Amino acid sequence: MGQTVTEKILADHLVEGELTPGEEIGIEIDQVLTQDTTGTMVWLQFEALELDEVQTELAAQYCDHQTYQFDFKNTDDHRFLRSAAGTFGAHFSRPGNGICHNVHKENFAAPGKTLLGSDSHTPTPGGLGQLAIGAGGLDIAVAMGGGAYYVEMPEVVNVRLEGELPAWSTAKDVILEMLRQLSVKGGVGKVFEYTGPGVETLSVPERTTITNMGTELGATSSIFPTDEKTKDFLKRVGREDEHVDLQPDDDAEYADELVIDLSDLEPLIAKPSMPDNVVPVREVAGESVDQVIIGSCTNGGYADILPAAKMLEGREVDKKTDLIVAPGSKQASEILARQGWTAEMMAAGVNFSEATCGACIGIGHVPASDSVSLRTFNRNFEGRSGIEDDSVYLCSPEVATAAALKGEIVDPRDLADELGDLEDPGLELPDQYDGSKADLIAPDEAVDDDLIKGPNIGDVPLKDPLQSHLAGEALLKMTDNITTDHIIPATSDILKFRSNVPKLSEFTLSRVDESFAQRALDADGGFLVAGENYGQGSSREHAALCPMYLGIEGVLAQSFARIHKANLFNFGLVPLTIDEDTYEKIEQGDDVEIVDDVGDGVRSGQEEFTVRVNDDWEATAQLDASERERKILAAGGKLSWTKQQYDEGESGATPADD
Ligand code: MIC
Ligand code: SF4
């Protein structure tokens, strides 16, 4: 039987298991990436595992999320990360050099290779044929130590692209259309593989906009085949020799197929406050706009900003609307500046920012109260912009720029009719991505050879092995689609404590219930209850680590997001799936007890556990876990389990050897 592109890359990297959907597989990782807000834990864990050198072909540490360094704690984190990269052998990208996904795409992403990253948008270079997956930090630390990465073999879905995008429709509209059709949980357990005649009409930056935001579908990854467009992009970034031909076999079999005719797409927009709340722009036209931001790992590249610059040339931003441009990489910024476009944008009224994630997680450019913000980003979860009750819309750079010019939401086709001389700017790439490399420090140029820890950098907490008897209060009952931004927000006031778990824990679930952390500590243990898709969004392992620190033993949810579920195992919290009736019946404050011996059950492969509530009624909960996940859970988490492996004398053993 023929293979899909995904299967080809996985088969090439397989160290354990079979490529059967739903079965756990272990794969070898070629490249890893980590960023500043997840990276400190990654390196502390790497240190705790007593590993001394990066074993993957390449590791890159980026400083991109909190580059403004509002607090010395952020600057200390960045210094620690530089010292860790130097000590253990990773590339280091300085604060301000750009967002990890953009800088990685321009400098390291390579077709046919595997990439694991401690950021949920790691699948971005799927647009040039790399199989890239987001994971929790501990999985990155282990992979960097040479261990395999374990993941459930996804179903590979064929997204067949027909036709060609019409004027003013963009790659962002392709992925918004997918979100409209499939919802934020439509991709769980899947890889979206793009095929069909429409593929060759899209450049690599357009493809990476689509693969980047495949994360919002909950997908394990998204990938395009390689072709002349891939070769062309690699040539422009000076890495033509890294091209590999990757096409699905003619008789490749896909689990499912979705057809998108690019010619039918019109400008779309995701309304507040979920990326799948998608409608045609015309449906919300006329809404007054206070702020517009062009940037992020989805639409912050040269190819995204240039169309905006062309639309702005010789025009002015509406007086009541602020337009901020935050490039995804300093390289894009440098090229635009050398070509004179930055000056054009400034003259039109643009506030030009450094290359950073920043506003995407509420760090800078927080919208005014009761205001509307249009962003070219990928997430608009409520409150993520830094203010509760925000009103954030997601759209393409063209739709964003049109709104900045008019001061209200407008379909760019209608604005073009109105203005008469506004043309679709189309897409153009620089001949060469030839920005300076001054901010990228290679391992052989390292400035430090020892770890530098400031006072805010704590230890990684460990959990005791799983107990036999689990009982406690249902401390919080939550709805569907709870995001990791609800569990541990990423705004600057909280983000600065990412390296200090005791302090960070104080903010756990504060966006759902301010009293939660204290109540959890007082109760000395207990459970969380949630609806569908619990833990969607970011890869931040702090969303499991902090509840663990507060004594939470398990989560009862109708379903879990992939990365978060893996993080719960990694930190020894039991993820149990309950049905809708149980979810409806259970109340916050109820006494919950797992009747079975949990320790024994987890070890022996038991799948069903009886949950007794208030000594009054019982329900069944499922534990869907691989043998490896069960061992991790029983040991009290992946760090303890991996250490145990080493202590048991398996010298040189990596988790892949188990
Ligand atoms: C995000 O977009 O939510 C983040 C901030 O990039 C996170 C990583 C983090 O929480 O540090 C992600 O996507 O994984
Ligand atoms: Fe940064 Fe936003 Fe992309 Fe996350 S989604 S990596 S915060 S730009």
XYZ file of C-alpha atoms and ligand atoms in Angstrom:
680
model
C 0.000 0.000 0.000
C 1.256 3.481 -0.843
C 2.129 6.033 1.798
C 1.131 9.590 2.572
C 3.870 12.203 3.111
C 3.215 11.995 6.856
C 3.621 8.213 6.859
C 6.830 8.442 4.826
C 8.473 10.789 7.324
C 7.177 8.830 10.321
C 8.353 5.515 8.834
C 11.802 7.032 8.354
C 11.944 8.038 12.024
C 10.060 5.183 13.682
C 11.804 3.573 16.669
C 8.806 1.883 18.274
C 5.287 0.800 17.355
C 3.405 0.582 14.085
C 1.829 3.259 11.949
C -1.707 2.265 12.929
C -3.956 5.210 13.830
C -4.650 5.349 17.548
C -1.600 3.226 18.489
C 1.293 4.837 20.315
C 4.454 5.267 18.252
C 7.963 6.377 19.236
C 9.830 8.547 16.738
C 13.327 9.890 16.523
C 13.560 13.654 16.643
C 16.015 15.509 14.372
C 15.468 19.063 15.550
C 14.032 20.700 18.665
C 12.998 24.240 19.356
C 12.114 25.969 22.563
C 11.221 29.524 23.462
C 11.631 31.814 26.462
C 8.420 31.081 28.343
C 8.625 27.298 28.150
C 12.410 27.044 27.752
C 13.488 27.697 31.324
C 11.638 24.576 32.535
C 13.006 22.571 29.583
C 16.618 23.320 30.549
C 15.983 22.916 34.298
C 14.560 19.490 33.496
C 17.487 18.732 31.187
C 19.770 19.616 34.093
C 17.707 17.569 36.593
C 18.031 14.541 34.308
C 21.786 15.035 34.526
C 22.079 15.129 30.757
C 25.087 17.057 29.584
C 24.840 17.651 25.859
C 22.133 18.047 23.260
C 21.909 14.832 21.216
C 19.604 15.927 18.390
C 20.993 17.166 15.041
C 19.937 20.640 16.015
C 18.430 22.449 18.983
C 17.427 26.097 18.990
C 16.505 28.284 21.936
C 14.534 31.424 21.008
C 13.696 34.477 23.139
C 10.516 35.800 21.611
C 7.521 36.003 23.907
C 8.467 38.548 26.568
C 11.202 40.474 24.798
C 10.399 43.846 26.387
C 11.882 42.559 29.655
C 9.464 44.580 31.807
C 10.849 42.852 34.872
C 14.375 41.713 35.753
C 12.902 38.207 36.041
C 12.392 38.103 32.259
C 15.925 39.365 31.660
C 17.245 36.764 34.106
C 15.322 34.077 32.215
C 16.872 35.216 28.926
C 20.370 35.207 30.444
C 19.741 31.731 31.871
C 18.550 30.515 28.459
C 21.650 31.887 26.749
C 23.805 30.153 29.328
C 21.866 26.878 28.933
C 22.146 26.995 25.126
C 25.878 27.623 25.464
C 26.409 24.965 28.122
C 24.443 22.197 26.437
C 25.025 22.970 22.744
C 21.974 24.738 21.284
C 21.668 27.723 18.951
C 20.552 30.847 20.799
C 18.325 33.509 19.264
C 18.530 36.768 21.190
C 15.467 38.670 22.449
C 14.172 40.794 19.575
C 15.454 38.468 16.848
C 11.963 37.230 16.246
C 9.304 34.642 16.927
C 10.620 31.071 17.153
C 8.490 29.746 14.281
C 9.480 32.546 11.907
C 13.185 32.436 12.738
C 13.208 28.636 12.596
C 11.454 28.631 9.215
C 13.963 31.079 7.784
C 17.083 29.436 9.231
C 16.664 25.767 10.085
C 13.387 24.146 8.972
C 14.112 21.302 6.554
C 11.820 19.033 4.519
C 11.666 15.403 5.564
C 13.047 16.057 9.070
C 11.173 15.811 12.350
C 10.912 18.822 14.645
C 9.606 18.826 18.222
C 8.981 22.169 19.912
C 7.776 23.423 23.273
C 5.250 25.656 21.606
C 1.911 24.632 20.166
C 2.539 26.358 16.814
C 5.617 24.233 16.124
C 3.801 22.638 13.096
C 4.444 25.871 11.132
C 7.278 24.448 8.937
C 4.874 21.739 7.765
C 4.453 24.300 4.980
C 7.821 23.235 3.619
C 7.454 19.508 4.211
C 8.833 19.184 7.736
C 6.894 16.993 10.157
C 6.731 19.281 13.166
C 4.882 18.667 16.427
C 4.259 20.770 19.537
C 4.755 19.155 22.946
C 5.265 19.896 26.629
C 8.692 21.015 27.815
C 9.577 17.746 29.526
C 9.080 15.866 26.253
C 11.462 18.336 24.614
C 14.088 17.857 27.345
C 13.938 14.074 26.911
C 14.085 14.326 23.092
C 17.080 16.660 23.364
C 18.729 13.992 25.498
C 18.312 11.550 22.606
C 15.068 9.906 23.764
C 12.273 9.135 21.353
C 9.082 11.177 21.290
C 5.919 9.171 21.864
C 2.620 10.180 20.336
C -0.587 8.504 19.279
C -0.328 7.674 15.561
C -2.670 10.269 14.054
C -5.191 9.714 11.299
C -3.958 11.386 8.137
C -6.660 13.507 6.513
C -6.357 14.595 2.891
C -7.213 18.250 2.408
C -7.526 18.506 -1.358
C -7.064 22.033 -2.612
C -8.683 22.858 -5.966
C -8.623 26.084 -7.976
C -6.773 29.283 -7.157
C -7.363 32.062 -4.636
C -9.294 34.993 -6.116
C -8.173 38.603 -5.614
C -8.212 39.689 -1.953
C -8.615 36.133 -0.626
C -5.567 34.726 1.136
C -4.060 31.693 2.847
C -5.572 32.960 6.117
C -9.003 32.480 4.577
C -8.139 28.851 3.772
C -7.440 28.027 7.405
C -10.330 30.163 8.679
C -12.597 28.187 6.339
C -11.235 24.938 7.801
C -11.967 26.260 11.298
C -15.460 27.317 10.232
C -16.144 23.815 8.945
C -14.364 21.688 11.546
C -14.275 23.750 14.804
C -11.469 24.039 17.371
C -11.676 20.336 18.182
C -12.088 19.093 14.613
C -8.429 18.120 14.240
C -7.782 16.207 17.470
C -5.804 13.029 16.707
C -5.269 14.090 13.069
C -2.621 15.345 10.697
C -3.969 17.484 7.865
C -2.042 16.735 4.709
C -2.613 19.124 1.802
C -2.770 17.765 -1.756
C -4.345 18.613 -5.090
C -3.784 21.138 -7.868
C -4.309 24.123 -5.559
C -1.085 23.354 -3.675
C 1.241 24.627 -6.395
C -0.582 27.967 -6.466
C 0.521 28.679 -2.887
C 3.983 29.925 -1.892
C 5.759 28.567 1.204
C 4.825 31.557 3.417
C 1.156 31.032 2.465
C 1.467 27.327 3.248
C 3.031 28.063 6.632
C 0.143 30.378 7.542
C -2.127 27.368 7.005
C 0.038 24.813 8.840
C 0.657 27.247 11.692
C -3.025 27.669 12.400
C -3.792 23.976 11.999
C -2.996 24.060 15.721
C -6.271 25.896 16.332
C -8.074 22.839 14.921
C -6.424 20.781 17.682
C -4.425 18.863 15.046
C -1.254 16.944 15.861
C 0.325 18.540 12.801
C -0.293 19.797 9.262
C 1.920 19.253 6.246
C 2.361 20.085 2.553
C 4.260 18.043 -0.025
C 7.408 19.629 -1.457
C 7.711 20.999 -5.000
C 9.209 23.839 -7.045
C 7.759 26.387 -4.577
C 9.590 24.681 -1.703
C 12.816 24.649 -3.703
C 12.319 28.308 -4.532
C 11.818 29.264 -0.881
C 14.831 27.258 0.283
C 16.904 29.031 -2.382
C 15.763 32.423 -1.129
C 16.781 31.526 2.439
C 20.128 30.250 1.161
C 19.525 26.536 1.881
C 18.698 25.086 -1.533
C 20.777 21.984 -0.786
C 18.290 20.992 1.958
C 15.496 20.318 -0.533
C 14.018 16.804 -0.506
C 11.293 15.571 -2.874
C 8.255 14.576 -0.836
C 4.999 13.536 -2.478
C 2.338 11.068 -1.375
C 2.281 7.822 -3.369
C -0.459 7.618 -6.001
C -2.162 4.858 -4.040
C -1.706 6.489 -0.614
C -4.761 5.960 1.582
C -6.152 8.717 3.761
C -8.518 8.320 6.717
C -10.734 11.071 5.374
C -10.890 13.728 2.676
C -11.948 17.338 2.654
C -12.082 19.371 -0.543
C -11.544 23.112 -0.484
C -11.961 25.033 -3.712
C -9.687 28.040 -3.313
C -11.621 29.888 -6.043
C -14.738 29.898 -3.826
C -13.063 31.561 -0.844
C -13.906 35.111 0.130
C -12.296 37.257 2.874
C -13.225 35.714 6.227
C -12.887 36.816 9.847
C -13.065 35.015 13.217
C -15.291 36.937 15.599
C -14.650 37.137 19.365
C -13.648 34.967 21.191
C -12.834 31.629 19.503
C -10.818 31.022 16.331
C -13.659 28.929 14.874
C -16.265 31.682 15.179
C -15.737 32.440 11.486
C -17.992 34.511 9.184
C -17.526 36.395 5.884
C -16.044 39.846 6.530
C -19.107 41.416 4.887
C -21.306 40.019 7.664
C -19.603 42.238 10.263
C -18.737 45.186 8.007
C -19.333 48.598 9.544
C -18.160 47.643 13.056
C -15.940 50.480 14.291
C -12.314 49.425 14.911
C -10.041 50.920 17.589
C -6.898 48.892 17.056
C -5.325 46.799 14.285
C -2.211 44.640 14.699
C -0.323 42.934 11.883
C 2.155 40.321 13.053
C 2.535 36.995 14.925
C 3.826 33.587 13.856
C 0.789 33.203 11.574
C 1.004 36.393 9.514
C 4.110 38.301 10.597
C 6.506 37.423 7.765
C 7.859 39.619 5.011
C 5.222 38.203 2.652
C 2.473 39.243 5.114
C 3.683 42.751 5.908
C 4.565 43.821 2.366
C 0.912 43.652 1.170
C -0.059 45.911 4.087
C 2.770 48.321 3.245
C 1.639 48.467 -0.391
C -1.975 49.128 0.621
C -0.812 51.921 2.943
C 1.528 53.612 0.456
C 0.454 57.218 -0.021
C -2.520 56.793 2.336
C -3.165 57.403 6.035
C -4.523 55.241 8.817
C -7.927 56.403 10.081
C -7.533 58.904 12.937
C -9.481 56.848 15.505
C -7.655 53.587 14.749
C -4.164 52.562 15.911
C -2.212 50.360 13.508
C 0.699 48.376 14.935
C 3.019 46.260 12.796
C 5.034 43.674 14.750
C 7.216 41.645 12.365
C 7.709 37.948 13.014
C 11.446 38.176 12.552
C 14.098 40.859 12.719
C 15.233 39.618 9.331
C 11.853 40.548 7.800
C 12.088 43.871 9.586
C 15.595 44.514 8.297
C 14.711 43.709 4.673
C 11.586 45.915 4.807
C 13.663 48.716 6.299
C 16.394 48.447 3.650
C 13.759 48.507 0.904
C 12.210 51.665 2.355
C 8.861 50.084 3.235
C 9.240 50.693 6.965
C 9.482 54.437 6.336
C 6.389 54.289 4.062
C 4.440 52.497 6.785
C 5.561 54.961 9.441
C 4.507 57.850 7.220
C 1.063 56.264 6.881
C 0.665 56.172 10.675
C 2.005 52.738 11.600
C 3.484 52.178 15.048
C 6.345 49.831 14.126
C 7.253 47.305 16.834
C 10.209 45.050 17.487
C 9.928 41.427 16.337
C 8.075 39.737 19.198
C 5.031 37.692 20.217
C 4.101 40.422 22.686
C 0.536 41.549 22.047
C -0.533 38.025 21.056
C -0.447 37.126 24.763
C -1.329 40.499 26.223
C 2.220 41.819 26.536
C 1.945 45.355 25.193
C -0.772 46.913 23.018
C -3.524 45.736 25.366
C -6.819 46.955 23.833
C -8.753 49.750 25.532
C -11.800 48.775 27.574
C -14.906 48.155 25.516
C -13.030 48.379 22.221
C -12.561 46.361 19.043
C -9.182 44.986 17.957
C -8.484 43.275 14.602
C -5.386 41.084 14.541
C -3.679 38.834 12.026
C -2.956 36.377 14.862
C -4.194 32.827 15.443
C -5.956 32.980 18.828
C -8.599 35.307 20.222
C -9.470 33.448 23.421
C -11.280 35.741 25.795
C -8.903 37.810 27.929
C -5.744 36.657 26.110
C -5.161 40.195 24.826
C -4.648 41.357 28.425
C -8.137 42.639 29.241
C -11.198 40.627 30.208
C -14.257 41.071 27.988
C -12.052 41.922 25.022
C -13.356 41.954 21.484
C -10.605 40.497 19.283
C -11.168 39.471 15.648
C -8.717 37.373 13.586
C -8.173 38.045 9.880
C -5.648 38.379 7.026
C -3.224 41.314 6.734
C -5.307 42.613 3.804
C -8.539 42.679 5.833
C -6.663 44.177 8.811
C -5.133 46.953 6.689
C -8.453 47.733 5.022
C -9.977 48.182 8.497
C -7.104 50.452 9.565
C -7.656 52.655 6.506
C -11.429 52.870 6.911
C -11.629 52.830 10.728
C -14.194 50.070 10.556
C -14.425 46.463 9.427
C -14.718 46.387 5.657
C -14.302 43.726 2.980
C -11.193 44.880 1.079
C -13.072 44.276 -2.199
C -15.636 46.882 -1.147
C -12.936 49.296 0.012
C -11.199 48.878 -3.355
C -14.485 49.762 -5.120
C -14.941 52.754 -2.862
C -11.398 54.113 -3.250
C -11.061 53.322 -6.946
C -7.257 53.088 -6.904
C -6.676 50.354 -4.289
C -5.361 47.181 -5.885
C -4.943 43.697 -4.473
C -1.275 43.863 -3.414
C -0.706 40.167 -4.197
C 2.226 38.280 -2.769
C 5.913 38.884 -3.259
C 8.968 37.315 -1.632
C 12.369 38.964 -1.255
C 14.988 37.702 -3.746
C 17.097 36.743 -0.777
C 16.288 36.547 2.925
C 19.613 38.220 3.543
C 19.196 39.846 6.953
C 22.148 39.835 9.305
C 22.721 36.814 11.564
C 24.138 38.864 14.446
C 21.350 37.774 16.796
C 21.682 34.070 16.156
C 24.481 32.555 18.215
C 25.634 29.115 17.035
C 26.827 26.527 19.607
C 30.456 27.067 18.569
C 30.100 30.814 19.221
C 28.602 30.331 22.709
C 29.342 33.041 25.242
C 28.716 30.945 28.371
C 29.726 27.460 29.423
C 27.915 27.342 32.755
C 24.337 27.967 33.875
C 23.543 31.475 35.168
C 20.499 31.426 37.465
C 18.948 34.600 38.860
C 17.046 34.595 42.175
C 13.690 33.905 40.506
C 14.769 30.661 38.878
C 13.579 27.821 41.095
C 13.757 24.057 41.016
C 11.484 21.679 39.174
C 9.029 20.207 41.707
C 8.714 16.417 41.822
C 5.610 14.427 42.725
C 5.405 11.291 44.852
C 4.470 8.020 43.131
C 0.748 7.572 42.507
C -1.255 6.622 45.614
C -3.682 3.724 45.835
C -6.559 5.788 47.126
C -7.609 9.007 45.438
C -10.354 11.084 47.014
C -11.092 14.764 47.405
C -13.389 17.608 46.530
C -14.437 18.558 42.981
C -12.735 21.914 43.490
C -13.787 23.539 40.240
C -16.344 22.679 37.574
C -15.592 24.205 34.177
C -17.294 24.365 30.774
C -16.180 23.115 27.328
C -13.031 24.378 25.532
C -11.184 25.605 28.636
C -7.831 26.862 27.323
C -4.407 26.798 28.907
C -4.769 30.592 28.929
C -7.519 30.030 31.507
C -5.389 27.599 33.507
C -2.164 29.633 33.568
C -2.529 32.980 31.773
C 0.467 34.285 29.810
C 0.035 38.012 30.437
C 3.172 39.878 31.578
C 2.166 40.166 35.257
C 2.035 36.355 35.462
C 4.466 35.251 32.760
C 7.443 36.559 34.710
C 6.962 33.713 37.211
C 7.281 30.890 34.646
C 10.579 29.796 36.270
C 9.137 29.920 39.782
C 6.410 27.309 40.143
C 5.367 28.032 43.780
C 4.691 31.675 42.872
C 3.141 30.911 39.466
C 0.747 28.409 41.077
C -0.966 31.255 42.916
C -2.481 32.262 39.560
C -3.788 28.803 38.638
C -7.251 29.053 37.077
C -7.590 32.561 38.490
C -9.367 33.604 35.286
C -12.111 31.086 36.086
C -12.177 31.510 39.864
C -9.833 33.827 41.756
C -10.138 31.816 44.948
C -9.120 28.537 43.298
C -5.421 28.342 44.222
C -6.027 29.055 47.897
C -8.988 26.677 48.039
C -6.882 23.925 46.454
C -4.073 24.426 48.959
C -6.531 24.459 51.872
C -8.257 21.304 50.627
C -4.918 19.512 50.324
C -5.812 17.752 47.098
C -8.888 17.282 44.973
C -10.139 17.100 41.407
C -10.906 19.367 38.483
C -14.047 18.779 36.419
C -14.401 19.999 32.827
C -16.410 19.540 29.633
C -15.045 18.833 26.151
C -11.553 19.702 24.852
C -10.062 20.553 28.237
C -6.653 22.267 27.973
C -6.824 23.368 24.337
C -4.352 25.967 23.104
C -0.811 26.345 24.276
C 1.761 23.656 25.021
C 2.670 25.239 28.362
C 3.313 22.417 30.801
C 2.798 24.881 33.645
C -0.931 24.227 33.106
C -0.297 20.749 34.543
C 2.689 21.554 36.741
C 0.899 24.248 38.778
C -2.242 22.202 39.527
C 0.139 19.382 40.539
C 1.975 21.768 42.854
C -1.375 22.731 44.437
C -2.109 19.070 45.146
C -4.640 18.319 42.386
C -4.738 14.551 41.857
C -6.782 14.207 38.706
C -9.002 15.802 36.084
C -12.440 14.455 35.153
C -13.285 15.789 31.702
C -15.450 14.811 28.749
C -12.376 15.064 26.486
C -8.839 16.445 26.564
C -6.664 18.412 24.136
C -3.657 16.330 22.975
C -0.688 18.281 24.353
C -2.353 19.044 27.660
C -3.277 15.404 28.226
C 0.366 14.427 27.654
C 1.410 17.134 30.121
C -1.003 15.735 32.745
C 0.676 12.325 32.455
C 4.093 13.967 32.527
C 3.301 15.580 35.873
C 1.481 12.626 37.430
C -2.121 13.881 37.295
C -4.718 11.272 36.344
C -6.781 12.324 33.285
C -10.120 10.492 33.460
C -12.780 10.764 30.768
C -16.393 10.994 31.881
C -19.604 10.938 29.836
C -22.002 13.838 29.442
C -24.474 12.571 32.076
C -21.746 12.318 34.701
C -20.477 15.777 33.739
C -24.000 17.222 34.097
C -24.627 15.522 37.444
C -21.390 16.262 39.223
C -21.308 19.617 41.036
C -18.507 21.809 42.262
C -17.928 21.017 45.945
C -19.018 17.371 45.630
C -16.897 14.722 47.368
C -15.272 12.516 44.768
C -13.645 9.176 45.442
C -12.119 6.681 43.038
C -13.358 3.390 44.438
C -10.714 1.182 42.796
C -7.083 0.919 43.863
C -5.785 3.546 41.456
C -2.092 2.680 41.750
C -2.728 -1.000 40.966
C -5.290 -0.197 38.292
C -3.018 2.190 36.463
C -0.126 -0.288 36.545
C -2.206 -3.281 35.478
C -3.828 -1.671 32.439
C -7.306 -1.157 33.941
C -9.357 1.082 31.653
C -12.511 1.710 33.682
C -12.587 3.209 37.162
C -15.595 3.692 39.410
C -16.100 7.209 40.671
C -18.263 7.573 43.799
C -19.773 11.010 44.381
C -20.950 12.250 47.800
C -21.191 8.600 48.902
C -24.443 8.709 47.024
C -24.064 7.800 43.345
C -21.491 6.153 41.132
C -20.299 6.566 37.566
C -17.660 5.042 35.336
C -14.626 6.996 34.157
C -12.171 5.854 31.473
C -8.410 5.981 31.566
C -7.164 6.052 27.991
C -3.421 5.564 28.384
C -0.613 3.638 26.735
C 1.567 1.250 28.736
C 4.306 3.870 28.771
C 1.919 6.592 29.998
C 0.753 4.269 32.771
C 4.331 3.737 33.958
C 4.913 7.492 33.927
C 1.711 8.129 35.895
C 2.518 5.443 38.449
C 5.992 6.893 39.027
C 4.499 10.332 39.786
C 5.454 11.868 36.446
C 7.943 11.674 33.632
C 10.839 13.304 35.458
C 10.690 10.780 38.320
C 10.153 7.932 35.864
C 13.082 8.921 33.659
C 15.330 9.361 36.727
C 14.211 5.917 37.948
C 15.288 4.466 34.606
C 18.739 5.933 35.025
C 18.978 4.860 38.701
C 18.060 1.324 37.754
C 21.430 1.276 36.077
C 20.393 1.496 32.471
C 23.470 3.556 31.794
C 23.078 5.713 28.746
C 19.423 4.666 28.717
C 17.026 7.113 27.274
C 13.290 6.707 27.568
C 13.432 5.411 23.991
C 15.272 2.354 25.262
C 12.602 1.289 27.675
C 0.673 30.661 22.865
O 0.526 31.049 21.706
O -0.281 30.425 23.634
C 2.089 30.472 23.395
C 2.313 31.539 24.415
O 2.997 30.629 22.334
C 2.200 29.061 23.992
C 3.487 28.805 24.686
C 3.554 29.274 26.117
O 2.579 29.238 26.824
O 4.642 29.670 26.541
C 1.964 27.932 22.982
O 1.326 28.150 21.989
O 2.376 26.791 23.243
Fe 3.958 33.822 19.860
Fe 1.371 34.202 19.499
Fe 2.698 32.577 17.910
Fe 2.251 31.871 20.468
S 0.717 32.198 18.864
S 4.182 31.680 19.335
S 2.395 33.857 21.477
S 2.990 34.781 18.092
